[in-house]
Coordinates of C-alpha atoms and ligand atoms in Angstrom, one line a residue:
M1 CA 275.4 20.7 153.1
S2 CA 274.1 21.4 149.9
A3 CA 275.5 24.9 148.7
F4 CA 272.6 27.2 148.5
F5 CA 273.1 29.7 145.8
L6 CA 271.9 32.9 145.5
G7 CA 272.1 35.0 142.2
R8 CA 270.9 37.9 140.7
P9 CA 267.6 37.3 138.1
G10 CA 267.9 34.6 136.1
D11 CA 270.7 32.9 138.0
T12 CA 269.5 29.5 138.7
P13 CA 272.2 27.1 139.8
S14 CA 272.6 24.3 137.6
G15 CA 272.4 21.6 140.0
G16 CA 270.2 20.1 142.3
A17 CA 267.1 21.2 143.7
A18 CA 268.8 22.0 147.2
S19 CA 269.1 25.4 146.1
S20 CA 268.4 29.1 145.8
P21 CA 266.8 31.7 148.6
P22 CA 265.5 34.9 147.2
G23 CA 266.6 36.6 143.6
W24 CA 270.2 37.1 145.0
R25 CA 274.0 37.9 143.7
R26 CA 275.7 35.1 142.2
R27 CA 277.3 33.0 144.7
L28 CA 276.5 31.4 148.0
P29 CA 277.0 34.3 151.0
R30 CA 274.3 36.6 151.6
L31 CA 271.3 34.8 152.7
Y32 CA 273.1 31.1 153.5
E33 CA 276.7 31.2 153.3
A34 CA 278.6 28.3 152.4
P35 CA 279.3 25.8 155.5
M36 CA 282.4 26.4 157.2
S37 CA 285.2 24.0 157.0
N38 CA 287.2 23.6 160.3
A39 CA 288.6 20.5 158.9
A40 CA 292.1 22.5 157.9
A41 CA 292.4 24.7 161.4
P42 CA 296.0 24.0 162.8
S43 CA 295.1 24.3 166.3
P44 CA 291.9 22.6 168.3
A45 CA 288.7 24.3 168.2
A46 CA 288.4 25.0 171.8
A47 CA 292.0 27.6 171.5
N48 CA 290.4 28.9 168.5
D49 CA 287.8 29.3 170.3
D50 CA 289.6 30.9 173.1
V51 CA 291.3 33.5 170.5
M52 CA 288.0 34.8 169.0
K53 CA 286.8 35.8 172.7
K54 CA 290.0 37.2 173.4
V55 CA 290.1 39.4 170.4
V56 CA 286.1 40.1 170.9
A57 CA 287.1 41.3 174.8
L58 CA 290.3 43.6 173.4
C59 CA 288.1 45.3 171.0
K60 CA 285.7 46.5 173.8
S61 CA 288.2 47.0 176.0
R62 CA 290.8 49.2 174.1
G63 CA 288.2 50.9 171.6
F64 CA 287.8 48.9 168.5
V65 CA 284.4 47.5 168.4
Y66 CA 281.5 47.6 170.5
Q67 CA 277.9 46.4 170.5
S68 CA 275.2 49.0 168.9
S69 CA 273.5 50.5 171.2
E70 CA 274.8 48.6 174.4
I71 CA 273.3 50.4 177.2
Y72 CA 269.9 49.3 176.2
G73 CA 270.8 45.7 175.9
G74 CA 272.4 45.5 172.8
L75 CA 271.5 45.6 169.0
K76 CA 272.5 42.1 167.4
S77 CA 273.3 42.8 164.0
A78 CA 274.9 45.7 164.0
Y79 CA 278.3 47.3 165.5
D80 CA 280.3 50.5 165.9
Y81 CA 283.8 51.2 166.4
G82 CA 285.4 53.3 168.6
P83 CA 288.3 55.6 168.8
L84 CA 290.7 52.5 167.6
G85 CA 288.3 50.4 165.3
C86 CA 287.9 53.6 162.9
E87 CA 291.1 54.4 162.9
L88 CA 291.7 50.4 161.5
K89 CA 288.7 50.3 159.3
R90 CA 289.6 53.6 157.6
N91 CA 293.2 53.1 157.4
L92 CA 292.6 49.7 155.8
M93 CA 289.9 51.2 153.4
S94 CA 292.1 53.7 152.4
E95 CA 295.1 51.0 151.6
W96 CA 292.5 49.6 149.3
W97 CA 292.0 52.7 148.1
R98 CA 295.5 53.8 147.5
D99 CA 296.2 50.6 145.6
M100 CA 293.0 49.8 143.5
V101 CA 292.4 53.6 142.6
T102 CA 295.2 56.2 143.4
C103 CA 297.9 54.2 142.6
R104 CA 295.8 52.8 138.9
E105 CA 296.0 55.1 135.7
N106 CA 292.6 52.9 135.0
V107 CA 290.8 53.0 137.7
V108 CA 288.6 55.4 138.8
G109 CA 286.7 56.2 142.0
L110 CA 282.8 56.5 143.1
D111 CA 280.8 57.7 145.6
A112 CA 277.6 56.8 145.1
S113 CA 274.6 57.0 146.9
I114 CA 272.9 54.4 149.4
I115 CA 269.0 55.1 147.9
M116 CA 269.1 54.6 145.0
R117 CA 265.5 54.2 142.7
P118 CA 263.7 50.9 143.2
E119 CA 264.2 50.0 139.8
V120 CA 267.9 49.8 140.0
W121 CA 267.3 46.4 142.4
R122 CA 264.6 45.4 140.4
A123 CA 266.8 45.3 137.2
S124 CA 269.4 43.7 139.7
G125 CA 267.2 41.0 141.0
H126 CA 267.6 42.0 144.4
A127 CA 264.1 43.2 145.3
A128 CA 262.7 40.2 143.7
G129 CA 262.9 38.1 146.7
F130 CA 260.5 40.1 148.4
A131 CA 257.6 38.4 148.0
D132 CA 259.4 34.6 148.1
P133 CA 258.3 32.6 150.5
L134 CA 260.4 31.3 152.9
V135 CA 260.2 28.4 155.5
D136 CA 261.7 26.8 158.5
C137 CA 262.6 23.2 159.1
Q138 CA 261.0 22.3 162.7
V139 CA 263.9 19.6 162.8
S140 CA 266.9 20.8 162.1
Q141 CA 266.2 25.2 162.1
E142 CA 267.0 25.6 158.5
R143 CA 265.8 28.0 156.6
F144 CA 265.0 28.1 153.2
R145 CA 262.9 29.6 150.0
A146 CA 259.7 27.3 149.5
D147 CA 259.7 27.5 145.7
K148 CA 262.8 25.8 145.0
A149 CA 262.6 22.9 147.7
P150 CA 262.8 19.7 146.6
R151 CA 259.6 17.9 145.7
P152 CA 259.4 14.4 145.7
A153 CA 257.3 12.2 144.1
A154 CA 254.1 11.4 146.1
P155 CA 253.0 8.6 146.8
G156 CA 256.8 7.5 148.2
P157 CA 259.3 7.5 150.9
L158 CA 260.3 10.6 152.4
P159 CA 263.9 9.8 154.2
I160 CA 265.3 12.1 156.5
T161 CA 269.5 12.1 155.6
C162 CA 271.6 13.4 158.3
A163 CA 275.2 14.7 158.1
D164 CA 276.5 12.0 160.2
K165 CA 274.9 8.9 162.4
G166 CA 275.1 11.5 165.7
V167 CA 273.2 14.1 164.1
A168 CA 270.4 11.1 163.0
K169 CA 270.4 10.7 166.5
T170 CA 269.6 13.9 167.4
Y171 CA 267.0 15.1 164.8
A172 CA 265.5 11.4 165.7
E173 CA 264.8 12.6 169.0
I174 CA 263.4 16.2 168.1
I175 CA 261.0 14.5 166.0
E176 CA 259.7 11.7 169.0
K177 CA 259.7 15.2 171.4
K178 CA 257.7 17.5 168.6
F179 CA 255.7 14.8 166.6
G180 CA 255.2 11.7 168.7
V181 CA 257.0 9.2 166.0
V182 CA 260.2 7.0 166.4
L183 CA 261.8 7.0 163.1
E184 CA 263.9 3.4 162.3
R185 CA 267.7 4.4 162.3
D186 CA 269.7 3.4 159.3
G187 CA 272.8 5.0 159.6
N188 CA 273.0 8.4 158.8
V189 CA 269.3 8.4 157.3
L190 CA 265.7 8.3 159.3
N191 CA 263.4 6.2 157.3
G192 CA 259.3 6.0 158.2
L193 CA 258.0 9.1 156.3
V194 CA 255.7 8.3 153.4
A195 CA 254.3 11.3 151.2
S196 CA 250.6 9.3 151.1
S197 CA 249.5 12.6 148.6
A198 CA 250.0 15.5 147.0
T199 CA 248.7 16.8 150.4
E200 CA 249.5 14.6 153.1
F201 CA 252.4 12.4 154.7
G202 CA 252.6 9.9 157.3
Y203 CA 254.2 7.9 159.8
V204 CA 254.2 4.2 158.4
P205 CA 256.2 2.0 161.3
K206 CA 258.4 -1.3 159.5
G207 CA 256.3 -3.8 158.5
A208 CA 252.9 -2.4 158.7
S209 CA 251.0 -1.1 155.6
A210 CA 249.0 2.0 156.2
P211 CA 250.3 5.1 158.3
T212 CA 249.8 5.6 162.1
Q213 CA 250.1 9.1 162.5
T214 CA 249.3 11.8 159.2
W215 CA 250.2 15.6 158.9
A216 CA 249.5 18.2 156.3
W217 CA 252.1 18.6 153.7
R218 CA 253.1 21.0 150.7
G219 CA 254.6 18.9 148.5
Y220 CA 258.1 20.0 149.5
V221 CA 260.9 18.8 151.6
S222 CA 263.7 21.0 153.6
P223 CA 267.0 20.8 151.4
L224 CA 269.4 20.2 153.9
I225 CA 267.9 16.8 155.0
G226 CA 264.9 16.2 152.9
S227 CA 262.7 17.2 156.3
P228 CA 258.7 17.6 155.9
F229 CA 258.7 19.0 159.3
L230 CA 258.1 22.3 158.3
T231 CA 256.8 25.6 159.4
A232 CA 254.0 28.0 157.3
E233 CA 255.2 30.3 154.3
K234 CA 256.9 33.6 155.4
S235 CA 258.1 36.2 152.8
F236 CA 261.2 37.5 153.4
N237 CA 263.9 40.0 151.9
L238 CA 267.7 40.8 152.6
M239 CA 266.8 44.1 151.5
F240 CA 266.2 46.8 153.8
R241 CA 263.1 48.8 153.0
T242 CA 262.6 52.7 153.9
A243 CA 260.2 55.0 152.8
L244 CA 261.0 58.4 150.7
G245 CA 258.4 61.2 151.1
A246 CA 256.4 63.2 153.5
V247 CA 253.8 61.1 153.8
D248 CA 253.8 58.1 155.6
P249 CA 252.6 54.5 153.8
M250 CA 251.6 53.1 156.9
Q251 CA 249.4 55.5 157.2
E252 CA 247.9 54.7 154.0
V253 CA 247.7 51.5 153.9
A254 CA 245.7 51.5 157.3
E255 CA 243.4 53.6 155.8
V256 CA 243.1 51.5 152.9
T257 CA 242.7 48.0 154.5
A258 CA 240.9 49.4 156.9
A259 CA 238.1 50.5 154.3
L260 CA 238.4 47.3 152.4
T261 CA 237.8 44.8 155.4
G262 CA 235.5 47.3 157.5
G263 CA 233.5 47.4 154.5
S264 CA 233.1 43.7 152.6
E265 CA 233.3 40.3 153.4
D266 CA 234.4 39.5 149.5
L267 CA 238.1 41.1 150.0
P268 CA 239.0 40.3 146.2
T269 CA 235.7 42.0 145.1
A270 CA 236.3 44.9 147.3
I271 CA 240.2 44.8 145.9
R272 CA 238.8 44.9 142.3
A273 CA 236.5 47.9 143.4
K274 CA 239.1 49.8 144.6
F275 CA 241.6 49.5 142.2
G276 CA 240.5 48.5 139.4
K277 CA 242.0 45.3 138.4
D278 CA 242.1 41.9 137.9
A279 CA 239.3 40.3 136.6
A280 CA 240.5 36.7 136.8
E281 CA 239.4 34.6 139.7
G282 CA 242.6 34.1 142.0
T283 CA 244.5 36.8 141.1
V284 CA 244.8 39.7 143.4
L285 CA 246.6 42.9 141.7
G286 CA 249.1 41.5 139.8
K287 CA 249.6 38.4 142.1
A288 CA 248.3 34.6 142.0
I289 CA 246.7 34.3 145.2
A290 CA 244.4 31.4 146.9
V291 CA 240.7 32.6 146.7
G292 CA 240.5 32.9 151.0
D293 CA 243.9 34.0 151.3
R294 CA 242.9 37.4 152.7
A295 CA 246.5 37.8 154.7
K296 CA 248.2 37.4 151.5
M297 CA 245.6 39.6 149.7
L298 CA 246.0 42.4 152.1
R299 CA 249.8 42.2 152.1
A300 CA 249.4 42.4 148.1
V301 CA 247.4 45.9 148.8
A302 CA 250.0 46.8 151.3
E303 CA 252.9 46.3 148.8
H304 CA 250.4 48.2 146.2
V305 CA 249.5 51.2 148.1
T306 CA 253.1 51.9 149.4
S307 CA 255.4 51.0 146.0
S308 CA 255.4 54.6 144.9
A309 CA 257.1 55.7 147.8
M310 CA 259.7 52.2 149.0
V311 CA 263.5 52.6 148.6
Y312 CA 265.9 50.3 149.9
M313 CA 269.3 50.7 151.2
R314 CA 271.9 49.1 149.1
P315 CA 272.7 45.5 149.9
E316 CA 275.7 45.8 148.1
T317 CA 277.9 49.1 146.6
A318 CA 278.5 47.2 143.2
Q319 CA 274.8 48.2 141.5
A320 CA 275.7 52.1 141.2
M321 CA 278.6 51.5 139.3
F322 CA 277.0 49.4 136.6
V323 CA 274.3 52.3 137.1
Q324 CA 276.6 55.0 136.1
F325 CA 278.8 53.5 134.0
R326 CA 277.8 55.6 130.7
N327 CA 278.5 58.8 133.0
V328 CA 281.3 57.7 134.4
Q329 CA 282.9 56.6 130.7
Q330 CA 281.7 59.7 129.0
S331 CA 282.7 62.0 131.8
M332 CA 286.3 60.6 132.1
A333 CA 286.6 59.9 128.7
A334 CA 287.5 56.8 129.8
K335 CA 288.9 53.8 127.7
I336 CA 288.3 50.0 127.9
P337 CA 289.8 48.4 130.0
F338 CA 289.3 50.2 132.9
G339 CA 288.0 49.9 136.5
I340 CA 285.5 51.8 138.8
A341 CA 286.0 51.4 142.2
Q342 CA 283.6 52.1 145.2
M343 CA 283.8 51.4 149.1
G344 CA 281.1 52.2 151.5
K345 CA 278.2 51.0 153.8
S346 CA 275.6 48.3 152.8
F347 CA 272.8 46.4 154.2
R348 CA 271.4 43.3 154.3
N349 CA 268.9 41.9 156.6
E350 CA 270.7 39.1 157.3
I351 CA 268.6 35.8 158.9
T352 CA 271.7 34.6 160.3
V353 CA 274.6 37.2 162.0
E354 CA 277.6 35.6 163.2
H355 CA 281.0 35.5 164.7
F356 CA 281.3 39.3 166.0
I357 CA 281.9 41.3 162.8
F358 CA 282.1 38.5 160.5
R359 CA 278.6 38.7 159.3
S360 CA 276.3 41.6 160.8
C361 CA 273.1 43.6 159.0
E362 CA 275.6 46.9 158.2
F363 CA 278.7 46.3 156.9
E364 CA 281.6 48.1 154.6
Q365 CA 282.6 47.1 151.3
M366 CA 285.3 47.7 148.9
E367 CA 284.2 46.8 145.2
M368 CA 285.9 47.3 141.6
E369 CA 283.9 46.9 138.5
F370 CA 286.6 46.0 135.6
F371 CA 285.0 47.1 132.4
C372 CA 287.1 45.1 129.5
E373 CA 286.9 43.6 126.0
P374 CA 285.0 40.6 125.5
G375 CA 287.0 37.7 125.0
T376 CA 289.5 38.9 126.9
Q377 CA 288.2 38.6 130.9
L378 CA 289.7 35.3 131.7
Q379 CA 292.9 36.8 131.3
W380 CA 292.0 40.1 133.6
M381 CA 290.2 37.7 135.6
E382 CA 294.0 35.9 136.6
Y383 CA 295.6 39.6 136.5
W384 CA 292.8 40.5 139.4
K385 CA 293.1 37.0 141.5
D386 CA 296.9 37.9 141.5
Q387 CA 296.8 41.6 142.7
R388 CA 294.2 41.2 145.3
M389 CA 296.2 38.2 147.0
S390 CA 298.9 39.8 147.1
W391 CA 297.4 42.5 149.0
W392 CA 295.9 40.5 151.6
T393 CA 298.6 39.2 152.3
R394 CA 301.0 41.9 151.9
Y395 CA 299.1 43.1 155.3
A396 CA 299.2 39.6 156.8
N397 CA 301.7 38.2 159.4
D398 CA 300.6 34.7 158.4
P399 CA 299.8 34.4 154.2
T400 CA 298.9 30.8 154.8
K401 CA 296.2 31.3 156.3
F402 CA 295.0 33.0 153.1
R403 CA 293.8 31.3 150.1
F404 CA 291.6 30.8 147.1
R405 CA 288.6 28.6 147.0
T406 CA 287.2 28.3 143.2
H407 CA 283.8 28.3 142.8
E408 CA 282.0 25.0 141.3
K409 CA 280.0 25.0 138.0
D410 CA 276.7 23.9 140.1
E411 CA 277.4 28.0 142.2
L412 CA 278.2 29.3 139.0
A413 CA 275.2 31.8 137.7
H414 CA 274.7 30.8 134.0
Y415 CA 276.0 33.9 132.7
A416 CA 279.0 34.2 134.8
D417 CA 282.6 32.2 133.8
G418 CA 284.1 32.3 137.0
C419 CA 284.0 32.7 140.6
Y420 CA 287.1 32.6 143.3
D421 CA 286.6 33.4 146.9
V422 CA 289.6 35.0 149.2
E423 CA 289.2 32.9 152.0
Y424 CA 291.1 33.3 155.3
L425 CA 291.2 30.7 158.2
Y426 CA 288.9 32.1 160.9
P427 CA 289.4 30.2 164.2
W428 CA 285.8 28.6 163.4
G429 CA 287.2 27.2 160.1
W430 CA 287.6 28.6 156.4
G431 CA 285.3 31.7 155.7
E432 CA 285.3 34.2 152.2
L433 CA 286.7 37.7 152.7
E434 CA 286.3 38.5 149.1
G435 CA 284.6 37.1 145.6
I436 CA 286.3 37.6 142.4
A437 CA 283.8 37.0 139.7
S438 CA 283.8 37.2 135.7
R439 CA 280.2 38.6 135.2
T440 CA 280.3 38.8 131.5
D441 CA 277.9 41.5 130.5
H442 CA 275.1 40.4 132.2
D443 CA 274.7 43.6 134.8
L444 CA 274.9 46.3 132.1
H445 CA 273.0 43.9 129.5
A446 CA 270.0 44.1 132.8
H447 CA 270.4 47.7 133.5
Q448 CA 270.4 48.2 129.9
E449 CA 267.3 46.7 129.3
A450 CA 265.5 47.9 132.2
S451 CA 266.3 51.6 131.9
G452 CA 266.0 51.6 127.8
Q453 CA 269.4 53.4 127.9
S454 CA 272.4 52.2 126.2
L455 CA 275.2 51.3 127.9
E456 CA 277.7 50.2 125.4
Y457 CA 281.1 51.2 124.6
V458 CA 282.2 52.5 121.0
D459 CA 285.5 52.0 119.9
Q460 CA 286.4 54.1 117.4
E461 CA 289.3 52.5 116.4
K462 CA 288.4 48.8 116.6
E463 CA 286.3 46.7 113.9
D464 CA 283.5 45.3 115.3
P465 CA 284.4 41.3 114.9
K466 CA 281.0 40.2 113.2
T467 CA 280.7 43.0 110.3
G468 CA 284.5 43.9 110.0
K469 CA 283.5 47.0 110.0
K470 CA 284.8 50.2 112.6
P471 CA 283.3 51.2 115.2
W472 CA 282.8 48.4 117.4
K473 CA 279.9 49.1 119.5
Y474 CA 279.4 46.5 122.6
L475 CA 278.4 45.9 126.3
P476 CA 281.7 45.3 128.5
Y477 CA 282.7 42.1 130.4
V478 CA 283.1 42.6 134.0
I479 CA 285.5 41.1 136.5
E480 CA 284.2 42.1 139.9
P481 CA 286.6 42.1 143.3
A482 CA 284.3 42.7 146.0
A483 CA 285.6 42.6 149.5
G484 CA 284.4 43.3 153.2
A485 CA 286.0 45.9 155.0
T486 CA 284.3 45.3 158.3
R487 CA 285.0 41.4 157.3
A488 CA 288.4 42.6 156.5
V489 CA 288.7 44.2 160.0
L490 CA 287.9 41.0 161.9
C491 CA 290.5 39.3 159.6
F492 CA 293.4 41.2 160.2
L493 CA 292.9 41.8 163.9
L494 CA 292.8 37.8 164.0
D495 CA 295.9 37.6 162.0
A496 CA 297.7 40.4 164.3
Y497 CA 296.3 38.8 167.7
C498 CA 299.4 37.3 169.4
E499 CA 300.5 36.3 173.2
E500 CA 304.5 35.8 173.8
E501 CA 306.1 34.7 177.0
R502 CA 309.0 36.9 178.1
T503 CA 311.1 37.0 180.8
T504 CA 311.3 40.5 182.8
A505 CA 314.3 42.9 184.3
T506 CA 313.7 40.9 187.4
G507 CA 313.6 37.3 185.8
E508 CA 309.9 36.4 186.1
K509 CA 307.8 35.1 183.3
E510 CA 304.9 37.3 181.8
L511 CA 303.1 37.2 178.9
R512 CA 302.7 39.6 176.5
T513 CA 299.2 40.5 174.5
L514 CA 300.5 42.4 171.6
L515 CA 298.7 43.0 168.3
K516 CA 301.1 43.0 165.3
L517 CA 299.0 44.9 163.0
H518 CA 301.3 46.1 160.1
P519 CA 302.0 49.6 160.8
R520 CA 300.2 51.0 157.8
L521 CA 296.8 49.5 159.6
A522 CA 297.4 50.6 162.9
P523 CA 295.4 53.0 164.5
I524 CA 298.2 54.8 166.1
K525 CA 301.2 55.2 164.9
C526 CA 304.0 56.4 167.6
A527 CA 303.2 56.7 171.1
V528 CA 305.7 59.3 172.7
L529 CA 306.0 58.4 176.4
P530 CA 308.2 61.2 178.9
L531 CA 310.3 58.9 181.0
V532 CA 308.7 60.4 184.3
K533 CA 306.2 63.6 184.6
K534 CA 309.1 66.4 185.4
D535 CA 312.6 67.9 184.5
G536 CA 311.0 69.0 181.3
M537 CA 310.2 65.7 179.7
P538 CA 306.8 66.0 179.4
E539 CA 307.2 69.6 177.6
K540 CA 310.2 67.8 175.4
A541 CA 307.4 65.0 174.4
R542 CA 304.6 67.3 173.6
E543 CA 306.9 69.2 171.3
I544 CA 307.4 66.0 169.6
I545 CA 303.8 65.3 169.3
D546 CA 303.4 68.5 167.7
A547 CA 306.2 67.9 164.8
M548 CA 304.6 64.4 164.3
L549 CA 300.7 65.5 164.3
K550 CA 301.6 68.0 161.8
A551 CA 303.3 65.6 159.3
G552 CA 300.9 63.5 159.0
I553 CA 301.6 61.1 161.6
T554 CA 298.9 59.6 164.1
A555 CA 300.7 60.1 167.2
K556 CA 299.4 59.9 170.7
Y557 CA 301.1 61.8 173.6
D558 CA 301.1 58.8 177.1
E559 CA 301.9 60.3 180.4
K560 CA 300.3 57.5 182.6
G561 CA 301.7 54.9 185.0
S562 CA 304.5 53.1 184.7
V563 CA 306.3 53.5 181.2
G564 CA 306.5 49.4 181.4
K565 CA 302.8 49.4 181.8
R566 CA 302.4 52.1 179.1
Y567 CA 304.9 49.6 176.3
A568 CA 302.5 46.9 177.4
K569 CA 299.3 48.6 176.4
H570 CA 300.8 50.0 173.1
D571 CA 301.7 46.2 172.7
E572 CA 298.1 45.5 173.1
I573 CA 296.5 48.0 170.5
G574 CA 299.2 47.3 167.9
T575 CA 301.3 50.5 168.3
P576 CA 304.3 49.9 166.1
W577 CA 306.7 52.3 167.8
C578 CA 306.9 53.7 171.2
A579 CA 309.4 57.0 171.1
T580 CA 310.6 57.8 175.2
V581 CA 311.6 61.0 176.5
D582 CA 314.4 60.5 179.0
G583 CA 317.2 62.1 180.9
Q584 CA 319.6 61.5 177.8
T585 CA 317.3 63.5 175.7
L586 CA 317.5 66.6 177.7
T587 CA 321.5 66.5 176.8
D588 CA 321.9 64.9 173.7
G589 CA 318.2 65.8 172.2
T590 CA 317.9 61.9 170.9
V591 CA 314.8 59.6 172.2
T592 CA 315.0 55.6 172.5
V593 CA 312.4 54.2 169.6
R594 CA 311.2 51.2 170.7
D595 CA 309.8 48.5 168.0
R596 CA 306.6 46.8 169.3
D597 CA 307.3 43.3 167.8
T598 CA 311.7 42.5 168.8
T599 CA 311.2 45.3 172.1
V600 CA 314.5 46.2 170.7
Q601 CA 315.0 49.9 171.0
V602 CA 317.4 52.3 169.4
R603 CA 318.4 56.0 169.9
V604 CA 317.2 58.4 167.4
A605 CA 317.8 62.0 167.4
I606 CA 314.8 64.0 167.2
S607 CA 315.2 66.1 164.2
D608 CA 315.6 62.9 162.9
L609 CA 312.3 61.3 163.9
V610 CA 309.4 62.0 162.0
A611 CA 311.3 61.0 158.7
T612 CA 312.0 57.9 160.6
I613 CA 308.8 57.2 161.3
K614 CA 307.8 58.1 158.0
A615 CA 310.4 55.7 156.1
K616 CA 309.4 52.8 158.3
L617 CA 305.5 52.9 157.6
E618 CA 306.7 53.6 153.8
N619 CA 309.2 50.7 153.8
F620 CA 308.0 48.2 155.9
E621 CA 308.2 44.8 155.3
R622 CA 307.5 41.3 157.4
Ligands
GAP1 N1 278.8 42.5 144.9 C1 279.3 41.2 145.3 C2 278.9 41.5 146.6 O1 278.2 42.0 147.4 P1 279.0 39.2 147.9 O2 280.0 38.2 147.9 O3 277.4 39.3 148.7 O4 279.3 40.0 146.6 C3 281.3 40.9 149.1 O5 280.2 40.1 148.9 C4 281.9 40.7 150.7 O6 281.1 41.3 151.7 C5 282.2 39.6 151.2 O7 282.9 38.6 150.3 C6 282.1 40.0 152.5 O8 283.2 39.7 152.8 C7 281.4 41.1 152.9 N2 280.0 41.0 153.3 C8 279.0 40.5 152.9 N3 277.8 39.8 153.3 C9 278.2 40.4 154.7 C10 277.6 40.5 155.8 N4 276.8 40.6 156.1 N5 278.5 40.9 156.9 C11 279.8 41.9 156.6 N6 280.7 41.7 155.8 C12 279.5 40.7 154.1

């Protein structure tokens, strides 16, 4: 599949016509993400599928992740993090914050609003896509942006090129069923369609000179396979819109359109009379709209009427860090190089939500903009690549499942001078976890221009390389490591999920399911278990719990079921240690501490327990 490019305004892929949904971010994902290959998957697809199903089932049964609004039939695009899931996500995000902000002198934090002024998204390019027409291929179901689709010459052949012979056979069958023609198959290519004019294509059987059947054509084909069998164009944008203010904009739309459509058949004239714009024929409220396209005209009216109230839910956390660059730099007297970090919710009206929490419409991100001197960006890029990969692998059982993917030249936005994805080997193949991009001064430049406010940094100590005089005023360059927090939750759950066969005390074989979560990520750090519910053991266990909670260790008292079952339950939810109060505790003041991964138990004095768990948490190494 061709790599779809999504950039901010002016982002144009250098390669090929098979590109570019709405004016989005620099790289693939968003509307269409890079195809995920499972070529390197170490085990068979079915087994991998099984792991995913087991993790999803465990997430629900053990309180990690639930489907949103489940009792009403569920919402596929959103998820709720249950008692253990929200602890895991919070721990993961705290670890990121600790590593990226708390432990660094040159990075500061920001917690910006989710709703910002619409100008932010116009300058960043995210809003541009609202009027972009999207189309579906009726053969492959691919959705793409009409104005960026390949436009083959007419008259001329329109071969449909499939991924392989099998796909070609399937698509030939679909075309026969839907459109009643049997195309000639030549390997992975389906022949027989021709563009007969700029507005019509047809089927010309082998040896024939004229089409036996024709269809209307809009002059372009689908980027993926070159199919001219397409649906009507529809506008689409990945940002969620909402309205600010007491007046309901839908009411205004209804009133205005009722007046326009009720009063006159000549819609363009009625619109011009109401809004006093657009003398030119074929233009309505500043938009080029064909005479007679009433739906588009009314859409333009609706956009116009609601534009002052419309705001967007942020589709990334990054923009606020550019918009607040000057405030942060001045209020903190920050010197370049320095970073601004932010984590939190983002919202994208994804066309395809998939693989559980891998891609959802509401998700969380952990992003940092690192501002540096022009010319130093590639050194910083190397630095942040190392830092970020070391962060991911620090918490992983299997570091070999993390890798970098370098973006090809034709994937890069014109202003970017490098971009890498940190990828994880998910059960379905390699997929993105984080993007690390060298964005030059593009974003600050765009906001400076759109806002009319200077976002330049003034370095009093350095000479301007052009004039040789102090100070040096410049727009800093930016390295942006942008990670998905909710995607990271899925990655570490998959990395931690493990089944082990073991022999019980009675010699039977049993399967032990465990989550080998890094203790700093684990929702519960220590379970405290009275061996039995009598002889003062529950009371002793409660004392221990109190001490742990006071010391800030997330601990859980658990007395239900046999101690073996309780160990099994805590293995399954990733609790790294279980402290058990038994008969000996009451005589010598010690408890057993069982390790989740090795199942080895050691006796520890209650008086040392808090310090022991704290030390294990701080110094844990795989
Ligand atoms: N500011 C840069 C930016 O937003 P991105 O690659 O679009 O770049 C960064 O997003 C990360 O956010 C991705 O690597 C991915 O981990 C996560 N992400 C993006 N869209 C997502 C979605 N719909 N669901 C879950 N995570 C998503």
